[in-house]
């Protein structure tokens, strides 16, 4: 079982920065895709960023230019640096990992960490 664990959420004023971290542990042959999703109150969960096994990144348009991601392939961890935060970035942020179990792949999400941006 692959288990992503997030840390680093909190409360910040608009225009500020936060860094989220994710550590992935568990039994997969390897981790393929990693990323972050978020879910704001009353809204559906949405993709924030994906980082492929080859290092290709795909950011949501709403965070491009403000968020950066770093992935450590050897340690299976990842950070999300969030700058110029806006109140609309307020959400629970979930770490995502795609595990390669040889016989197939499976998707995993962590428990989430709250990010609150005050205006």
Short mmCIF file of N, CA, C and O in Angstrom, two decimals, residues 35-79:
data_model
loop_
_atom_site.label_atom_id
_atom_site.label_comp_id
_atom_site.label_asym_id
_atom_site.label_seq_id
_atom_site.Cartn_x
_atom_site.Cartn_y
_atom_site.Cartn_z
N UNK A 35 1.94 14.44 -7.63
CA UNK A 35 1.33 15.75 -7.83
C UNK A 35 0.54 16.21 -6.63
O UNK A 35 0.62 15.61 -5.55
N UNK A 36 -0.21 17.29 -6.84
CA UNK A 36 -1.06 17.87 -5.81
C UNK A 36 -2.43 18.17 -6.42
O UNK A 36 -2.53 18.63 -7.55
N UNK A 37 -3.45 17.90 -5.62
CA UNK A 37 -4.80 18.32 -5.92
C UNK A 37 -5.26 19.20 -4.77
O UNK A 37 -4.66 19.21 -3.71
N UNK A 38 -6.35 19.92 -4.98
CA UNK A 38 -6.93 20.70 -3.88
C UNK A 38 -8.44 20.72 -4.00
O UNK A 38 -9.00 20.55 -5.08
N UNK A 39 -9.06 20.92 -2.85
CA UNK A 39 -10.51 21.01 -2.82
C UNK A 39 -10.92 22.14 -1.89
O UNK A 39 -10.64 22.12 -0.69
N UNK A 40 -11.56 23.14 -2.49
CA UNK A 40 -12.06 24.28 -1.74
C UNK A 40 -13.45 23.97 -1.21
O UNK A 40 -14.16 23.12 -1.76
N UNK A 41 -13.87 24.66 -0.16
CA UNK A 41 -15.20 24.41 0.39
C UNK A 41 -16.29 24.57 -0.66
O UNK A 41 -16.33 25.57 -1.38
N UNK A 42 -17.14 23.58 -0.77
CA UNK A 42 -18.25 23.65 -1.71
C UNK A 42 -17.89 23.43 -3.17
O UNK A 42 -18.75 23.58 -4.05
N UNK A 43 -16.65 23.07 -3.42
CA UNK A 43 -16.21 22.86 -4.80
C UNK A 43 -15.65 21.45 -4.98
O UNK A 43 -15.32 20.77 -4.03
N UNK A 44 -15.54 21.06 -6.25
CA UNK A 44 -14.97 19.76 -6.55
C UNK A 44 -13.45 19.81 -6.44
O UNK A 44 -12.84 20.87 -6.58
N UNK A 45 -12.88 18.63 -6.21
CA UNK A 45 -11.43 18.56 -6.16
C UNK A 45 -10.87 18.87 -7.54
O UNK A 45 -11.42 18.42 -8.56
N UNK A 46 -9.76 19.61 -7.56
CA UNK A 46 -9.15 19.98 -8.83
C UNK A 46 -7.65 19.73 -8.81
O UNK A 46 -7.01 19.77 -7.75
N UNK A 47 -7.12 19.50 -9.98
CA UNK A 47 -5.68 19.27 -10.12
C UNK A 47 -4.93 20.58 -9.95
O UNK A 47 -5.34 21.62 -10.50
N UNK A 48 -3.85 20.54 -9.20
CA UNK A 48 -2.96 21.69 -9.06
C UNK A 48 -1.72 21.49 -9.95
O UNK A 48 -1.35 22.36 -10.73
N UNK A 49 -1.10 20.33 -9.81
CA UNK A 49 0.10 20.05 -10.59
C UNK A 49 0.32 18.55 -10.66
O UNK A 49 -0.07 17.81 -9.75
N UNK A 50 0.92 18.13 -11.77
CA UNK A 50 1.40 16.77 -11.92
C UNK A 50 2.85 16.81 -12.35
O UNK A 50 3.24 17.67 -13.16
N UNK A 51 3.65 15.88 -11.80
CA UNK A 51 5.05 15.73 -12.19
C UNK A 51 5.24 14.29 -12.64
O UNK A 51 5.05 13.35 -11.85
N UNK A 52 5.61 14.11 -13.88
CA UNK A 52 5.74 12.76 -14.42
C UNK A 52 7.05 12.12 -13.98
O UNK A 52 7.94 12.76 -13.42
N UNK A 53 7.18 10.83 -14.27
CA UNK A 53 8.42 10.11 -13.94
C UNK A 53 9.61 10.69 -14.69
O UNK A 53 10.75 10.57 -14.23
N UNK A 54 9.36 11.33 -15.82
CA UNK A 54 10.44 11.91 -16.61
C UNK A 54 10.71 13.36 -16.25
O UNK A 54 11.61 13.98 -16.83
N UNK A 55 9.92 13.90 -15.32
CA UNK A 55 10.15 15.27 -14.87
C UNK A 55 9.28 16.31 -15.53
O UNK A 55 9.40 17.51 -15.24
N UNK A 56 8.40 15.89 -16.41
CA UNK A 56 7.50 16.85 -17.05
C UNK A 56 6.47 17.33 -16.04
O UNK A 56 5.90 16.54 -15.30
N UNK A 57 6.23 18.64 -16.02
CA UNK A 57 5.25 19.19 -15.09
C UNK A 57 4.05 19.77 -15.84
O UNK A 57 4.18 20.26 -16.97
N UNK A 58 2.93 19.72 -15.18
CA UNK A 58 1.69 20.27 -15.73
C UNK A 58 0.96 20.98 -14.62
O UNK A 58 0.43 20.34 -13.70
N UNK A 59 0.94 22.31 -14.67
CA UNK A 59 0.28 23.12 -13.65
C UNK A 59 -1.10 23.55 -14.13
O UNK A 59 -1.31 23.82 -15.31
N UNK A 60 -2.00 23.69 -13.19
CA UNK A 60 -3.28 24.31 -13.49
C UNK A 60 -3.03 25.77 -13.86
O UNK A 60 -2.12 26.42 -13.33
N UNK A 61 -3.84 26.28 -14.78
CA UNK A 61 -3.66 27.66 -15.22
C UNK A 61 -3.75 28.64 -14.05
O UNK A 61 -3.07 29.67 -14.04
N UNK A 62 -4.57 28.32 -13.08
CA UNK A 62 -4.81 29.24 -11.96
C UNK A 62 -3.58 29.42 -11.07
O UNK A 62 -3.53 30.38 -10.30
N UNK A 63 -2.61 28.53 -11.16
CA UNK A 63 -1.44 28.64 -10.28
C UNK A 63 -0.14 28.85 -11.05
O UNK A 63 0.92 29.04 -10.44
N UNK A 64 -0.20 28.82 -12.35
CA UNK A 64 1.02 29.00 -13.16
C UNK A 64 1.68 30.33 -12.84
O UNK A 64 1.01 31.36 -12.73
N UNK A 65 2.99 30.28 -12.69
CA UNK A 65 3.74 31.48 -12.38
C UNK A 65 3.80 31.82 -10.91
O UNK A 65 4.58 32.69 -10.49
N UNK A 66 2.99 31.14 -10.09
CA UNK A 66 2.98 31.41 -8.65
C UNK A 66 3.45 30.20 -7.84
O UNK A 66 4.03 30.36 -6.77
N UNK A 67 3.17 29.00 -8.34
CA UNK A 67 3.53 27.77 -7.64
C UNK A 67 4.68 27.10 -8.38
O UNK A 67 4.73 27.10 -9.62
N UNK A 68 5.60 26.53 -7.62
CA UNK A 68 6.65 25.71 -8.20
C UNK A 68 6.70 24.38 -7.46
O UNK A 68 6.31 24.29 -6.28
N UNK A 69 7.18 23.36 -8.14
CA UNK A 69 7.21 22.02 -7.55
C UNK A 69 8.59 21.43 -7.71
O UNK A 69 9.29 21.68 -8.71
N UNK A 70 8.97 20.66 -6.72
CA UNK A 70 10.26 19.98 -6.75
C UNK A 70 10.05 18.54 -6.31
O UNK A 70 9.38 18.28 -5.30
N UNK A 71 10.61 17.62 -7.05
CA UNK A 71 10.42 16.21 -6.74
C UNK A 71 11.77 15.53 -6.59
O UNK A 71 12.66 15.70 -7.42
N UNK A 72 11.89 14.74 -5.54
CA UNK A 72 13.09 13.94 -5.30
C UNK A 72 12.75 12.48 -5.64
O UNK A 72 11.99 11.83 -4.93
N UNK A 73 13.31 12.00 -6.74
CA UNK A 73 12.94 10.68 -7.23
C UNK A 73 13.53 9.56 -6.38
O UNK A 73 12.93 8.50 -6.25
N UNK A 74 14.68 9.80 -5.80
CA UNK A 74 15.31 8.76 -4.98
C UNK A 74 14.57 8.55 -3.67
O UNK A 74 14.44 7.43 -3.18
N UNK A 75 14.07 9.65 -3.10
CA UNK A 75 13.41 9.58 -1.80
C UNK A 75 11.90 9.54 -1.89
O UNK A 75 11.21 9.41 -0.88
N UNK A 76 11.38 9.68 -3.10
CA UNK A 76 9.93 9.70 -3.29
C UNK A 76 9.26 10.77 -2.43
O UNK A 76 8.28 10.51 -1.71
N UNK A 77 9.82 11.97 -2.47
CA UNK A 77 9.13 13.07 -1.83
C UNK A 77 9.07 14.27 -2.77
O UNK A 77 9.69 14.27 -3.83
N UNK A 78 8.32 15.26 -2.36
CA UNK A 78 7.99 16.36 -3.25
C UNK A 78 7.63 17.58 -2.42
O UNK A 78 7.08 17.44 -1.32
N UNK A 79 7.95 18.75 -2.90
CA UNK A 79 7.52 19.98 -2.25
C UNK A 79 6.75 20.84 -3.24
O UNK A 79 7.00 20.80 -4.45
#
